[in-house]
mmCIF file of C-alpha atoms and ligand atoms in Angstrom:
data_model
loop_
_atom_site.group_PDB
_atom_site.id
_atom_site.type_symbol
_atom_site.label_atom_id
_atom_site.label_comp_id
_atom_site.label_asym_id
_atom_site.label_seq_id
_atom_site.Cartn_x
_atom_site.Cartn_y
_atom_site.Cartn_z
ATOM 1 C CA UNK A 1 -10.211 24.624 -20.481
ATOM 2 C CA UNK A 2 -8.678 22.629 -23.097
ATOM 3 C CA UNK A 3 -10.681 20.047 -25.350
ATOM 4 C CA UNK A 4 -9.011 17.432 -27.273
ATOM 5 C CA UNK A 5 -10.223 14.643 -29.322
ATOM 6 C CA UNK A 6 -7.491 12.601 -30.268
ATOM 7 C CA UNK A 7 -5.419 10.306 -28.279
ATOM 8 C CA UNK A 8 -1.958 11.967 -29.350
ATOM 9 C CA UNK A 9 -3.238 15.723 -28.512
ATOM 10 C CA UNK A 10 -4.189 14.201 -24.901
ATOM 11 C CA UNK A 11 -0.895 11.886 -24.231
ATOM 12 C CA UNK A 12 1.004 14.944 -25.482
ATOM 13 C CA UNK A 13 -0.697 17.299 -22.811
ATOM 14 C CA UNK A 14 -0.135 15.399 -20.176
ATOM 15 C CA UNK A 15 3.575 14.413 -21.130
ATOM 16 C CA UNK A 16 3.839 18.726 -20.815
ATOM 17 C CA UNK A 17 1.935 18.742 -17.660
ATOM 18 C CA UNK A 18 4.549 16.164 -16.148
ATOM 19 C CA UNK A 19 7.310 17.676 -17.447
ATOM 20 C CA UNK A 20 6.413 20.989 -16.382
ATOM 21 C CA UNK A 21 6.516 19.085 -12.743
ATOM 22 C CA UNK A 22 2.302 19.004 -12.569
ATOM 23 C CA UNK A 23 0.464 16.305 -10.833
ATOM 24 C CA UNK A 24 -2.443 14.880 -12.787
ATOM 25 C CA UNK A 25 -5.615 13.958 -11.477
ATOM 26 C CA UNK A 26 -7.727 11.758 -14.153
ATOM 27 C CA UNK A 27 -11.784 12.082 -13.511
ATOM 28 C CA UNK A 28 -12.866 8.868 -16.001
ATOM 29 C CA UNK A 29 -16.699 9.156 -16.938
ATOM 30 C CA UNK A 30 -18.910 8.268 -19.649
ATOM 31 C CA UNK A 31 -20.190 11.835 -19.766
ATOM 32 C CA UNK A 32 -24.176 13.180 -18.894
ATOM 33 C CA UNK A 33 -22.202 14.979 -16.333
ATOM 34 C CA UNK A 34 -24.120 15.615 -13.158
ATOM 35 C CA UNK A 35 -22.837 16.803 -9.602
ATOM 36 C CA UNK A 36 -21.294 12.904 -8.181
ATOM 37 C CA UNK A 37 -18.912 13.661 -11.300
ATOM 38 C CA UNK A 38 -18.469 17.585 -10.296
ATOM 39 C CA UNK A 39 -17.320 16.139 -6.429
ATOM 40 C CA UNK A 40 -14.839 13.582 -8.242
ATOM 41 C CA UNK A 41 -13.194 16.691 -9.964
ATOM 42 C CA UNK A 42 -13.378 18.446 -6.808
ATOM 43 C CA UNK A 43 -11.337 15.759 -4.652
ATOM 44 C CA UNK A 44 -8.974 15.733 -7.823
ATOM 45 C CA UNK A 45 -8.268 19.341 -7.794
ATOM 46 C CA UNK A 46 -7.497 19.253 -4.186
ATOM 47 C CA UNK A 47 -4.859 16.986 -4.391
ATOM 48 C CA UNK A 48 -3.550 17.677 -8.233
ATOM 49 C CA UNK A 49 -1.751 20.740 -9.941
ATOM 50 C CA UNK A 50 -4.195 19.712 -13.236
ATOM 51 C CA UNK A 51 -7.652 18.070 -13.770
ATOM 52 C CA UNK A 52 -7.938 15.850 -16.736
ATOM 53 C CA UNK A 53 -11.844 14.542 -17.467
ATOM 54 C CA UNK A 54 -12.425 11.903 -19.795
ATOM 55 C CA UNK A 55 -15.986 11.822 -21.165
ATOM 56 C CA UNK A 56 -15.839 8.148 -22.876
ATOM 57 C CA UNK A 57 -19.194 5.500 -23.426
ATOM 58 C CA UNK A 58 -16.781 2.793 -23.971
ATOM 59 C CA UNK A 59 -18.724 0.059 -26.207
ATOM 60 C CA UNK A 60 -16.806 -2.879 -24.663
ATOM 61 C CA UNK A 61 -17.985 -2.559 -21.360
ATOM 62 C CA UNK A 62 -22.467 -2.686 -22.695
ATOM 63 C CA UNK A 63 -23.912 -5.742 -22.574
ATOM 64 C CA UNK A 64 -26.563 -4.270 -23.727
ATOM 65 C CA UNK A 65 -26.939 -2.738 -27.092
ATOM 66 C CA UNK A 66 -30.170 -0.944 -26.835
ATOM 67 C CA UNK A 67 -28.692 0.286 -23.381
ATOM 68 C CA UNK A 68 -25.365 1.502 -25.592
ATOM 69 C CA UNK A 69 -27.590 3.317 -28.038
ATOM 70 C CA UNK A 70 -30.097 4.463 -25.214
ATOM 71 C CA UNK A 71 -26.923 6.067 -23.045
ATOM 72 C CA UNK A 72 -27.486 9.978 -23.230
ATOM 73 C CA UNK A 73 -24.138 12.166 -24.899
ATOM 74 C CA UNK A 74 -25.512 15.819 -24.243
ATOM 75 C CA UNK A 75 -21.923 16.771 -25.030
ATOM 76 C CA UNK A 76 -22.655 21.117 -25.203
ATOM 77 C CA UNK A 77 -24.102 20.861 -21.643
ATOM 78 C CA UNK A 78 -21.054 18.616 -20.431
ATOM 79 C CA UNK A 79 -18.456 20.673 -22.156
ATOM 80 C CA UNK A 80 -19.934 23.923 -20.194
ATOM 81 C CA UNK A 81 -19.893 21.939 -17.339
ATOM 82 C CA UNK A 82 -16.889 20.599 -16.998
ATOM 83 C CA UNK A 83 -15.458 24.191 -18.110
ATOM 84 C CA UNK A 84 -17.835 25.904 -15.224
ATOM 85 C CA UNK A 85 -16.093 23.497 -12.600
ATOM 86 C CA UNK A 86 -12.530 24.240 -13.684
ATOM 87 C CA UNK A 87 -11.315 20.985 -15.282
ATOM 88 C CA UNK A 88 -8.324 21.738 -17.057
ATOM 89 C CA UNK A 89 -8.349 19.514 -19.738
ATOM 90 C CA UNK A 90 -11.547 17.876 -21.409
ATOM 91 C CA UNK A 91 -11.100 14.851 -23.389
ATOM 92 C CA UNK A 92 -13.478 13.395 -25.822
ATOM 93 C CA UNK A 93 -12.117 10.918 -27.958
ATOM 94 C CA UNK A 94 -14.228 8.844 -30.513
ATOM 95 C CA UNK A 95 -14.308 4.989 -30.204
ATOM 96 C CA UNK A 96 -11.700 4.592 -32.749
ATOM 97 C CA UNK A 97 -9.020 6.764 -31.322
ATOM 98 C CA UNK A 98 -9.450 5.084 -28.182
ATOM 99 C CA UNK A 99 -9.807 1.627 -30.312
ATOM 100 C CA UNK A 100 -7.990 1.662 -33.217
ATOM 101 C CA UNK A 101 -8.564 -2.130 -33.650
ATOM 102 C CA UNK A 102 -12.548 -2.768 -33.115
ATOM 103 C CA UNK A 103 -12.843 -5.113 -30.938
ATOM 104 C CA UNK A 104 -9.735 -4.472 -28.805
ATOM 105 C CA UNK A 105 -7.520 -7.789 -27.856
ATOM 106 C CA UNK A 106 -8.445 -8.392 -24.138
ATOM 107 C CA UNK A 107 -5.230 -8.284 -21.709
ATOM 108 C CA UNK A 108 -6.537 -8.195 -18.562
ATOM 109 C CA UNK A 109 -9.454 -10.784 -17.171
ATOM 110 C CA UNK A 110 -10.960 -9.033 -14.569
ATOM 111 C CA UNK A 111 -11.215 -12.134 -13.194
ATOM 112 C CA UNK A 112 -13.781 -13.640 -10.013
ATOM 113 C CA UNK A 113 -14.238 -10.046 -8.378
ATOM 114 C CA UNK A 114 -15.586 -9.117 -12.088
ATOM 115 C CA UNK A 115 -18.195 -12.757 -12.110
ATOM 116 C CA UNK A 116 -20.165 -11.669 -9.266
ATOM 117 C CA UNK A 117 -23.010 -9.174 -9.202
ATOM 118 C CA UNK A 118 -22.767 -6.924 -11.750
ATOM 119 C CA UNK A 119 -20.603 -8.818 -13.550
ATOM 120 C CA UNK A 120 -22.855 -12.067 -13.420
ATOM 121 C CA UNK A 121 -26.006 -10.126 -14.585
ATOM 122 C CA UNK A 122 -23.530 -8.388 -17.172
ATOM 123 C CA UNK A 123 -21.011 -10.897 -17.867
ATOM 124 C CA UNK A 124 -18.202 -9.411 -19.565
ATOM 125 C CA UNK A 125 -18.879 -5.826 -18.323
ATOM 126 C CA UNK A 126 -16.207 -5.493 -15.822
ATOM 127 C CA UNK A 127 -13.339 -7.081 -18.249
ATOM 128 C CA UNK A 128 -14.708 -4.293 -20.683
ATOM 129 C CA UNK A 129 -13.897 -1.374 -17.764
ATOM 130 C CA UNK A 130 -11.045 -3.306 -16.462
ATOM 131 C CA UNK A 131 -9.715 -2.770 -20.310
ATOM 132 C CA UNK A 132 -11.420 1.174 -20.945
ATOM 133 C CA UNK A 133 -9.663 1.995 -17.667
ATOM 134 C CA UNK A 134 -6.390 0.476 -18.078
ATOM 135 C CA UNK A 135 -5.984 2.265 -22.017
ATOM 136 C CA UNK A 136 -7.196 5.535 -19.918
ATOM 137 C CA UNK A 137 -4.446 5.073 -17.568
ATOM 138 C CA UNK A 138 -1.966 4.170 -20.610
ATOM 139 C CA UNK A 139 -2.469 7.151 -22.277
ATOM 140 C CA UNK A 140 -2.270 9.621 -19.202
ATOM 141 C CA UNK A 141 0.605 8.606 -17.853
ATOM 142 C CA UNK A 142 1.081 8.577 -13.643
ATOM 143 C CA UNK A 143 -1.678 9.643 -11.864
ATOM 144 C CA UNK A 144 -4.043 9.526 -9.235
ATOM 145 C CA UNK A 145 -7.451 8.486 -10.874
ATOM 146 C CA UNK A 146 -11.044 9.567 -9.203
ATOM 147 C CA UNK A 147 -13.912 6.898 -9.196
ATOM 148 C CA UNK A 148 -16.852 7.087 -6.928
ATOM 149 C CA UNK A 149 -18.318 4.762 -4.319
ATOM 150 C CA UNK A 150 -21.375 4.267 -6.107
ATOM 151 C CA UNK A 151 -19.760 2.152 -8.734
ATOM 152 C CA UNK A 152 -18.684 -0.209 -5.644
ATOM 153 C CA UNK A 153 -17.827 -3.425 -7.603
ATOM 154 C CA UNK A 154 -16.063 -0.796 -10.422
ATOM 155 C CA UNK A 155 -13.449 0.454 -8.055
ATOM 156 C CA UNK A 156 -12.446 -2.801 -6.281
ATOM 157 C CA UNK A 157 -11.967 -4.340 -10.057
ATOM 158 C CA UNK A 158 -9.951 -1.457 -10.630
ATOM 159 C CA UNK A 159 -7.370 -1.169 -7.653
ATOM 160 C CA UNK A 160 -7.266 -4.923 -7.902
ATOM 161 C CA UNK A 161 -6.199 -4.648 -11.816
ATOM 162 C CA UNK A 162 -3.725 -1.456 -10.799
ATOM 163 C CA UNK A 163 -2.437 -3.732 -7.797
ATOM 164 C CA UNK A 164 -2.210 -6.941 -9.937
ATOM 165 C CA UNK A 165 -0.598 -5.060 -13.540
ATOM 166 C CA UNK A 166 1.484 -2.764 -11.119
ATOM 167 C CA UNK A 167 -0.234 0.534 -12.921
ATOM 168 C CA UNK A 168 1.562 3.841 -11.893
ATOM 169 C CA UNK A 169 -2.163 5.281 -11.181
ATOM 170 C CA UNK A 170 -3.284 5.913 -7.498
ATOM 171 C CA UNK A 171 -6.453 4.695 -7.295
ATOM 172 C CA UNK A 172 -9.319 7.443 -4.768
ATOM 173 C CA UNK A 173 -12.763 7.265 -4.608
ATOM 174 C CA UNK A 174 -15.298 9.671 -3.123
ATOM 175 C CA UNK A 175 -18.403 8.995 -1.147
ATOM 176 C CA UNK A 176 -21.693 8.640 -3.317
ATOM 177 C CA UNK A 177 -23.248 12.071 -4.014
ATOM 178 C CA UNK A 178 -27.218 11.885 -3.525
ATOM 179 C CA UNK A 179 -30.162 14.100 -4.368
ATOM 180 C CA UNK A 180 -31.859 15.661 -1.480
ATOM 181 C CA UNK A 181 -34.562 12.741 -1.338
ATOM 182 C CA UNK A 182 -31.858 10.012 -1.297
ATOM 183 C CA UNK A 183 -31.861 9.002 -4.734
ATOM 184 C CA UNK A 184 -27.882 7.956 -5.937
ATOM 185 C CA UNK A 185 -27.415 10.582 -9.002
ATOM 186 C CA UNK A 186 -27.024 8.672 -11.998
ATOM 187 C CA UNK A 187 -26.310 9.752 -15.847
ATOM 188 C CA UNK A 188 -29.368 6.279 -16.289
ATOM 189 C CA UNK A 189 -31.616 8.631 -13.817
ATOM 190 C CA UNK A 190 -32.932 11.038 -16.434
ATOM 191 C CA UNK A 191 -34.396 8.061 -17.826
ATOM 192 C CA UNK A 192 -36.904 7.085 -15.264
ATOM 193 C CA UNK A 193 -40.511 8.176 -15.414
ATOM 194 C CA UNK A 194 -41.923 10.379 -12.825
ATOM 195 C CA UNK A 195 -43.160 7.513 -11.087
ATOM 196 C CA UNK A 196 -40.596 5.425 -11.701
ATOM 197 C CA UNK A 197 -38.341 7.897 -9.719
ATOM 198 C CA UNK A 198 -40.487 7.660 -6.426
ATOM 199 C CA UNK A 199 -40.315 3.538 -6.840
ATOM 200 C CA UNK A 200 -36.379 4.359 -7.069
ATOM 201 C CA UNK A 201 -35.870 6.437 -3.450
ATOM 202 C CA UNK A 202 -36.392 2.102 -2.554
ATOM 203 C CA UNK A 203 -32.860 2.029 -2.899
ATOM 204 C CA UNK A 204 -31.483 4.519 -0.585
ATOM 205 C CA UNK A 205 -34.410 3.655 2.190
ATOM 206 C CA UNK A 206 -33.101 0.088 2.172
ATOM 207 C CA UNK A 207 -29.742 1.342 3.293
ATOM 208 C CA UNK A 208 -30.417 3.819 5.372
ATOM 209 C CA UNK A 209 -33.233 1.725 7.119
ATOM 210 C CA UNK A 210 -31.783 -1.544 7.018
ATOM 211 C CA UNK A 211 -32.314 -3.780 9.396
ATOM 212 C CA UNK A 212 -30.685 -5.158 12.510
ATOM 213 C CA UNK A 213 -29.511 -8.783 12.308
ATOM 214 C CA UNK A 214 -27.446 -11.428 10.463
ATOM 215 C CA UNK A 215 -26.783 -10.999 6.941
ATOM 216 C CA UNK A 216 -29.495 -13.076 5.581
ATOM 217 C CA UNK A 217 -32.437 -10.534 7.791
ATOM 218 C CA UNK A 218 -30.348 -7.724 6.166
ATOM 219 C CA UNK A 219 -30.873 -9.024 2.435
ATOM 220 C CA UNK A 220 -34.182 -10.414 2.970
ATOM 221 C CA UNK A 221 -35.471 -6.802 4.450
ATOM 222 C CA UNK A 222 -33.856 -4.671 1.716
ATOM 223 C CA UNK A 223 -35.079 -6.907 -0.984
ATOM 224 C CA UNK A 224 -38.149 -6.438 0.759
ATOM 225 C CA UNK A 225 -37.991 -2.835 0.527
ATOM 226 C CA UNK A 226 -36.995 -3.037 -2.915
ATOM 227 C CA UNK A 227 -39.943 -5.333 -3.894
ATOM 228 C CA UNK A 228 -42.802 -3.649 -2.292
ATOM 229 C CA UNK A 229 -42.020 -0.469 -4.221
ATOM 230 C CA UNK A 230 -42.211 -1.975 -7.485
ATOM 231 C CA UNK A 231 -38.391 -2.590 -8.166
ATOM 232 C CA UNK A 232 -37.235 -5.930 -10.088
ATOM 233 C CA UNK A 233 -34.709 -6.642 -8.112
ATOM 234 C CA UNK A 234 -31.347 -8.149 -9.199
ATOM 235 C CA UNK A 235 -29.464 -8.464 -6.151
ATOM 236 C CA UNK A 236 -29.476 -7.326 -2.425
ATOM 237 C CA UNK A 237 -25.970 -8.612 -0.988
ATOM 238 C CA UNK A 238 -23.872 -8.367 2.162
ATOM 239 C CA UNK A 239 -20.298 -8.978 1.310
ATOM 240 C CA UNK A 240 -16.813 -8.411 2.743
ATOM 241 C CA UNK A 241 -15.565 -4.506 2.043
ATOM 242 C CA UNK A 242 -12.400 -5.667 0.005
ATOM 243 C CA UNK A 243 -13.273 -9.333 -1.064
ATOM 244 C CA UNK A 244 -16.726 -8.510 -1.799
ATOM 245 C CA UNK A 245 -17.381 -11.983 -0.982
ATOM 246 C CA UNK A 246 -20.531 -12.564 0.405
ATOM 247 C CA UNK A 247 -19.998 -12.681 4.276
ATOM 248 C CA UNK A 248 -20.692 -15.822 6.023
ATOM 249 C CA UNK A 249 -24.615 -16.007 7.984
ATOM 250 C CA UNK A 250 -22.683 -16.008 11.612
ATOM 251 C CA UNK A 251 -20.461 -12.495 10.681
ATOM 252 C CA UNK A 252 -20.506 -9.913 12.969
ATOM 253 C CA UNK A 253 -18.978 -6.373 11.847
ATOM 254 C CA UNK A 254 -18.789 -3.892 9.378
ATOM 255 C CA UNK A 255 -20.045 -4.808 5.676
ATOM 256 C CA UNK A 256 -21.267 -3.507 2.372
ATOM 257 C CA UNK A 257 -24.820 -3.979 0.998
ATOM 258 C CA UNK A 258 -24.996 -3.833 -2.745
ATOM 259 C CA UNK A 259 -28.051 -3.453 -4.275
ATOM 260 C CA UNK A 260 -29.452 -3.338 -7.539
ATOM 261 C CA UNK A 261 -32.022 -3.465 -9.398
ATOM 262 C CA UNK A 262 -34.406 -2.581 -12.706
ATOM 263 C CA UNK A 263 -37.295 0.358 -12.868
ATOM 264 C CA UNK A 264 -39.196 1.589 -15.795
ATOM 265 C CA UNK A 265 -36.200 -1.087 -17.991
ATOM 266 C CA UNK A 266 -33.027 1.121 -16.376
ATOM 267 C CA UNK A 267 -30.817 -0.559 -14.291
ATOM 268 C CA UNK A 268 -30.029 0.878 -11.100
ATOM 269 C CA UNK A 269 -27.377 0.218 -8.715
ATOM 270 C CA UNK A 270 -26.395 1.954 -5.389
ATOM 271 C CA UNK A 271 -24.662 0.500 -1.461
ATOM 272 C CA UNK A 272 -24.045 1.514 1.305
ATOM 273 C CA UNK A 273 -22.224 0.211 5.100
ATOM 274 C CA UNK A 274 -24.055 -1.940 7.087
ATOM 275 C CA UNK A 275 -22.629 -3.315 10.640
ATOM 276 C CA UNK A 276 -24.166 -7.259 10.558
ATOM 277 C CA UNK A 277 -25.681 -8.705 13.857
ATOM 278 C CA UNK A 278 -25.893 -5.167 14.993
ATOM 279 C CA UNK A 279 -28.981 -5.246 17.717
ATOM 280 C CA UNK A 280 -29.809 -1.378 16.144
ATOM 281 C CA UNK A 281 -31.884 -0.855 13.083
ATOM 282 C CA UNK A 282 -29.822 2.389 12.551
ATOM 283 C CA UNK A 283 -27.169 3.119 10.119
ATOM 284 C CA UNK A 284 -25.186 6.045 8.072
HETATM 285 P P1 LIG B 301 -20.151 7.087 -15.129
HETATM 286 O O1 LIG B 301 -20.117 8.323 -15.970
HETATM 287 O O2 LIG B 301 -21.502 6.696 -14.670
HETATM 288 O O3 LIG B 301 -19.346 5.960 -15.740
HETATM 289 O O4 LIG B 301 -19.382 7.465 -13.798
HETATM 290 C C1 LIG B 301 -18.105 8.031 -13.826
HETATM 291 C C2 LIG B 301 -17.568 8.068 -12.426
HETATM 292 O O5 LIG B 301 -18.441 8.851 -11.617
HETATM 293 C C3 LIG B 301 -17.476 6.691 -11.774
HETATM 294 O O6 LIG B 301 -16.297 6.622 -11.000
HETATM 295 C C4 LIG B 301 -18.709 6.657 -10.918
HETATM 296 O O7 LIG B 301 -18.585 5.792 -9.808
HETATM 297 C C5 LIG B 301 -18.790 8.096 -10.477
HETATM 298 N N1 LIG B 301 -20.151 8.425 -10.053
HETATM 299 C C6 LIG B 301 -21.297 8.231 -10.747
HETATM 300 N N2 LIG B 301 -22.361 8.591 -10.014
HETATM 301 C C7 LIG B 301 -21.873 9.030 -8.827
HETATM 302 C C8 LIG B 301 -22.466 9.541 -7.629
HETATM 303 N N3 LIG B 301 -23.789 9.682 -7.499
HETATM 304 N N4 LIG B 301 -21.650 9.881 -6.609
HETATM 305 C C9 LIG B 301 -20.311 9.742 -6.705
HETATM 306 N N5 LIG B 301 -19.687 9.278 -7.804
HETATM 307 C C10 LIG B 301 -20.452 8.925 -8.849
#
């Protein structure tokens, strides 16, 4: 495995890979690796020549300085890693190779997909990964880039931006990657208190339990859920799969919930399909 540090060492090895006829797959993550990045390299390396990681905490996207300063870089650990699960080349670049000019001119808006949710509790954090992911794509050239399912809001902000600026990147994403209890792995995870982790599993028990009826039961039961076990909750939402509009109180079909929420001060986030109006309290 290769590691690079510099933006010309990294647009240079993947001009060779191209040349040399290789198809790239680019794995973007903000490092703390843990095994929902290892499956993103995975589905990358079964449909690419070469695996390119990026391990990146891009400033522009925090809100949140303490949470900026607070994000853990155990970069020996991620470096053995991402060697142990065969990425190909590892790229860490520092914020001023990937920002020469501090703070970067903003091209893309990510727009009303970006203002909801996340983006109204963080407002100006999905025009900061709209603009971390578009320099990412800029530098590596065509190819198909990994996100995960987890980040549910991320990766409709990003095909919509690749769709929209015409990007020669192929958006995939990969099904969430859970630990055995339910809990959606997280880099924030490692942060929660013993106890705190326990008031976490909330999340995945109000997806997997949620409950039969309209949109609004659905919300109200998983906030519910969320409440009762101690979680500040920030929003429990039934929206459209694409739109990620909130659906209307008489849909009937297939939906997303989004959820999130704060424990011991770390924001957590995780979703999951729900069928509205369904008469069964069943789901994935
Ligand atoms: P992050 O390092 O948190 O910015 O995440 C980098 C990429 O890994 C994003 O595309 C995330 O959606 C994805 N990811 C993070 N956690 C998981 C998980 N538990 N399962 C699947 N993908 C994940």
């Amino acid at each position: 495995m290769k590691i690079v540090r510099t933006v010309s060492e990294w647009r240079l090895w993947c001009e060779e890979a191209r040349r040399a006829k290789q198809s790239i797959g680019l794995v973007p993550t903000m490092g703390a690796l843990h095994a929902g990045h290892l499956a993103l390299v995975q589905a990358a390396q079964s449909e690419n020549d070469v695996v390119v990681l990026t391990i990146f905490v891009n400033p522009t996207q925090f809100t949140n300085q303490e949470d900026l300063e607070k994000y853990p870089r155990p970069e020996e650990a991620d470096c053995a890693a991402a060697e142990a699960a065969g990425v190909d080349l590892l790229v860490i670049p520092t914020v001023k190779e990937v920002w020469p000019v501090f703070p970067p001119p903003v091209t893309y808006q990510a727009g009303p997909l970006g203002d909801r949710f996340e983006g109204a509790d963080r407002p100006g954090h999905f025009t900061g990964v709209a603009q971390v992911v578009r320099r990412l794509f800029e530098i590596t050239g065509e190819c198909r880039a990994y996100f995960g399912e987890k980040d549910y809001q991320q990766v409709a902000v990003v095909r919509e931006m690749v769709r929209t600026l015409d990007l020669d990147a192929e958006v995939k994403t990969i099904p969430t990657v859970r630990a055995e209890d339910g809990l959606a792995l997280s880099s924030r995870n490692i942060r929660l208190s013993p106890a705190g982790r326990v008031r976490a599993l909330a999340f995945s028990t109000a997806l997997r339990e949620y409950s039969a009826g309209g949109a609004a039961v659905i919300e109200a039961a998983a906030r519910h859920t969320l409440e009762v076990a101690g979680v500040e909750v920030s929003y429990a939402a039934v929206v459209d799969n694409q739109s990620l509009q909130r659906v209307s109180p008489d849909y009937v079909g297939p939906a997303r919930l989004l959820l999130a929420g704060v424990v011991d001060g770390v924001r957590l986030l995780d979703n999951g399909p729900v069928v509205v109006g369904s008469e069964d309290a069943v789901s994935n």
